[in-house]
CSV table of C-alpha atoms in Angstrom, one decimal:
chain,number,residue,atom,x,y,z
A,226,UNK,CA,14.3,-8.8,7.3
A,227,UNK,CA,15.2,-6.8,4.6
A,228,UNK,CA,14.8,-9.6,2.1
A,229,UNK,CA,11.1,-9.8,3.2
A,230,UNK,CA,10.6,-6.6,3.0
A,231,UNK,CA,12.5,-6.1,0.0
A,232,UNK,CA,10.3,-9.2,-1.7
A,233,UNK,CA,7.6,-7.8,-0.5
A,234,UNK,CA,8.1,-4.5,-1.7
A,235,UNK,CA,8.6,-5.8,-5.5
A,236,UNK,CA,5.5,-7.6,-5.1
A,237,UNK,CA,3.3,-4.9,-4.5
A,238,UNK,CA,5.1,-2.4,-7.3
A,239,UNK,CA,4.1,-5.4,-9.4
A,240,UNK,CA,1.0,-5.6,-8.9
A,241,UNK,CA,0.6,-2.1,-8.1
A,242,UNK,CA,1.4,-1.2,-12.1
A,243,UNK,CA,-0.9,-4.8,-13.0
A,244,UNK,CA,-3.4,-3.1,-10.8
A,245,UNK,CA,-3.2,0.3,-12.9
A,246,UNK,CA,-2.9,-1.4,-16.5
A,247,UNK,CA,-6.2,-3.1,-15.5
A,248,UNK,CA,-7.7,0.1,-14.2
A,249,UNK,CA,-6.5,1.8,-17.2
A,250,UNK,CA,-7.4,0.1,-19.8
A,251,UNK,CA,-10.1,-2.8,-18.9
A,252,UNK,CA,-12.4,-1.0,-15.9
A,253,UNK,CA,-12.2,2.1,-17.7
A,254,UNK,CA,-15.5,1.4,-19.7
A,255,UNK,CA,-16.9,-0.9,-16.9
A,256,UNK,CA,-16.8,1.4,-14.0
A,257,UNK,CA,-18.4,4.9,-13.1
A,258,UNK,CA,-15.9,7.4,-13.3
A,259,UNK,CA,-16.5,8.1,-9.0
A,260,UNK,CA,-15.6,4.3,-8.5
A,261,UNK,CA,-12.8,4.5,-11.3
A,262,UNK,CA,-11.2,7.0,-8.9
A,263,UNK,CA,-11.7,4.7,-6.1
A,264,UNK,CA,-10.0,2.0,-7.3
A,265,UNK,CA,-6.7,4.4,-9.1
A,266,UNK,CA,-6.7,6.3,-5.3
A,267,UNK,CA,-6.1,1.9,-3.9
A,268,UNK,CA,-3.2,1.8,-6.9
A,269,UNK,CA,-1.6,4.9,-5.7
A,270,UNK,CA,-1.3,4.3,-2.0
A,271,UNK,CA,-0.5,1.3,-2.8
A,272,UNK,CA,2.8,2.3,-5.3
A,273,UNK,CA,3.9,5.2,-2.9
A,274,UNK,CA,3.6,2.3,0.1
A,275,UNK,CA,5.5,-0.1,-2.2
A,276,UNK,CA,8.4,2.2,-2.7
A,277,UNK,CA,8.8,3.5,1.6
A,278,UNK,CA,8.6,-0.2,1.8
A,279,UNK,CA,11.7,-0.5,-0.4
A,280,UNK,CA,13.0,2.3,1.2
A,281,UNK,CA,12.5,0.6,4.9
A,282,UNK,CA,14.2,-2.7,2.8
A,283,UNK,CA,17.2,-0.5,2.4
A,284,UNK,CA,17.5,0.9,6.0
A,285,UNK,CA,17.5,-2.6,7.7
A,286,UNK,CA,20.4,-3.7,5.4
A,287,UNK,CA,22.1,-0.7,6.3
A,288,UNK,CA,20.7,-0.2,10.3
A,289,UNK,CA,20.3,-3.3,11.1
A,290,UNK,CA,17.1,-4.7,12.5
A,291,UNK,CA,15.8,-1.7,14.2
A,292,UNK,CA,12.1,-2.1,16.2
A,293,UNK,CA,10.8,0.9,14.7
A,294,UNK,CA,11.8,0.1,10.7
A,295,UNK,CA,10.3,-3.7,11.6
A,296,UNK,CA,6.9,-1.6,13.0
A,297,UNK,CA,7.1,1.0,10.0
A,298,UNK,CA,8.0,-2.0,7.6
A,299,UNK,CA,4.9,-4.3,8.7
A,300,UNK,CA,2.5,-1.2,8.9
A,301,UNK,CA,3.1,-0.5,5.2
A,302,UNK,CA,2.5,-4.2,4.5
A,303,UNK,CA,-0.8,-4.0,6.7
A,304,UNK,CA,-1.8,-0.5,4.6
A,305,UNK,CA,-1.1,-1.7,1.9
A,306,UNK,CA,-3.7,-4.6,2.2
A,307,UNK,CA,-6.3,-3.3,4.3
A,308,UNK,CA,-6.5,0.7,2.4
A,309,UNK,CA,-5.6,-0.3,-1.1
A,310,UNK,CA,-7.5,-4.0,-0.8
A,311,UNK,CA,-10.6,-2.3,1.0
A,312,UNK,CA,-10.9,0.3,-2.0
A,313,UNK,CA,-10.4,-2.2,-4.8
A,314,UNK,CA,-13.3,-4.3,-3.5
A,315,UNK,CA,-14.8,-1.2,-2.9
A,316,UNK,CA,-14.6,-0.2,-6.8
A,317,UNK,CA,-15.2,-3.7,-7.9
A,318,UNK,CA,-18.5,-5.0,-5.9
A,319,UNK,CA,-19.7,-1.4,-5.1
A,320,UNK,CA,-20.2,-2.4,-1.1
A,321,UNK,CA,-19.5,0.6,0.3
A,322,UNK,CA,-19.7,-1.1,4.2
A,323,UNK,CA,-15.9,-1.9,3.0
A,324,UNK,CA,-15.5,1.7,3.1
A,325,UNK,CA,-15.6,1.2,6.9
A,326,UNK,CA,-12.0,-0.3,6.9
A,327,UNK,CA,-10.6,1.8,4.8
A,328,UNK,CA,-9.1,4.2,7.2
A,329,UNK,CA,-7.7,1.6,9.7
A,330,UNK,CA,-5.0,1.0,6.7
A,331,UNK,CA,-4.9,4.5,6.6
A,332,UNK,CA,-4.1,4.7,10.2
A,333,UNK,CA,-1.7,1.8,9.9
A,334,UNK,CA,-0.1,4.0,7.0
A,335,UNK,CA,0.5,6.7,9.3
A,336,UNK,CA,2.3,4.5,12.0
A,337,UNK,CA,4.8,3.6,9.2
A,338,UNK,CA,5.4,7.0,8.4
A,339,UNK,CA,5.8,7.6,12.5
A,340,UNK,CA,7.7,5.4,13.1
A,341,UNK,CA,10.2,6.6,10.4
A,342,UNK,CA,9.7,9.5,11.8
A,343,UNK,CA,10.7,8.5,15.3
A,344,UNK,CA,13.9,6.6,14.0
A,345,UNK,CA,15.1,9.8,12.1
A,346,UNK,CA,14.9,11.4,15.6
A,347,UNK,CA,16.7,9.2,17.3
């Protein structure tokens, strides 16, 4: 597991900092500045998510394949798609029903976090 998570994790820095360049550099003059910020908010969730990922990568190969860094491993994963994802589309086509997902990566977000929380208790 910490192999997946570990590729994982180097996939989304990767196109976490693609992500950005673009953002930077070709979007700047094509999007308004309110849906510019959109879109950098998606690459920054997504680069802090990318690196606890790494960090969860780290604990398994150390712990062991504990249930609750699995749980905070795949939450990441899921936030990482559903928040970031929903506000890149978001910034791109300008739906803003998309915005109505948003939060559910959030949530799944803060059940990674949670659970990291829980295993540091235990």
């Amino acid at each position: 597991m910490d192999r997946t998570f570990s590729l994982i994790a180097a996939l989304a820095g990767l196109l976490g900092v693609g992500f950005g360049a673009f953002g930077a550099h070709w979007l700047r003059s094509r999007l308004s500045p309110d849906m510019l910020a959109v879109f950098e908010t998606g690459v920054r969730y997504q680069m802090y998510h990318a690196l606890a990922l790494l960090a969860v990568a780290l604990a398994v190969g150390r712990l062991g394949d504990a249930l609750l860094l699995k749980l905070a491993g795949w939450s990441f994963v899921v936030g990482i798609i559903v928040f970031s994802g929903s506000l890149y589309t978001l910034a791109l086509t300008g739906r803003t029903a998309l915005g109505a997902i948003t939060p559910m990566g959030g949530l799944a977000f803060l059940l990674g976090w949670a659970c990291l929380v829980l295993m540091g208790l235990l």
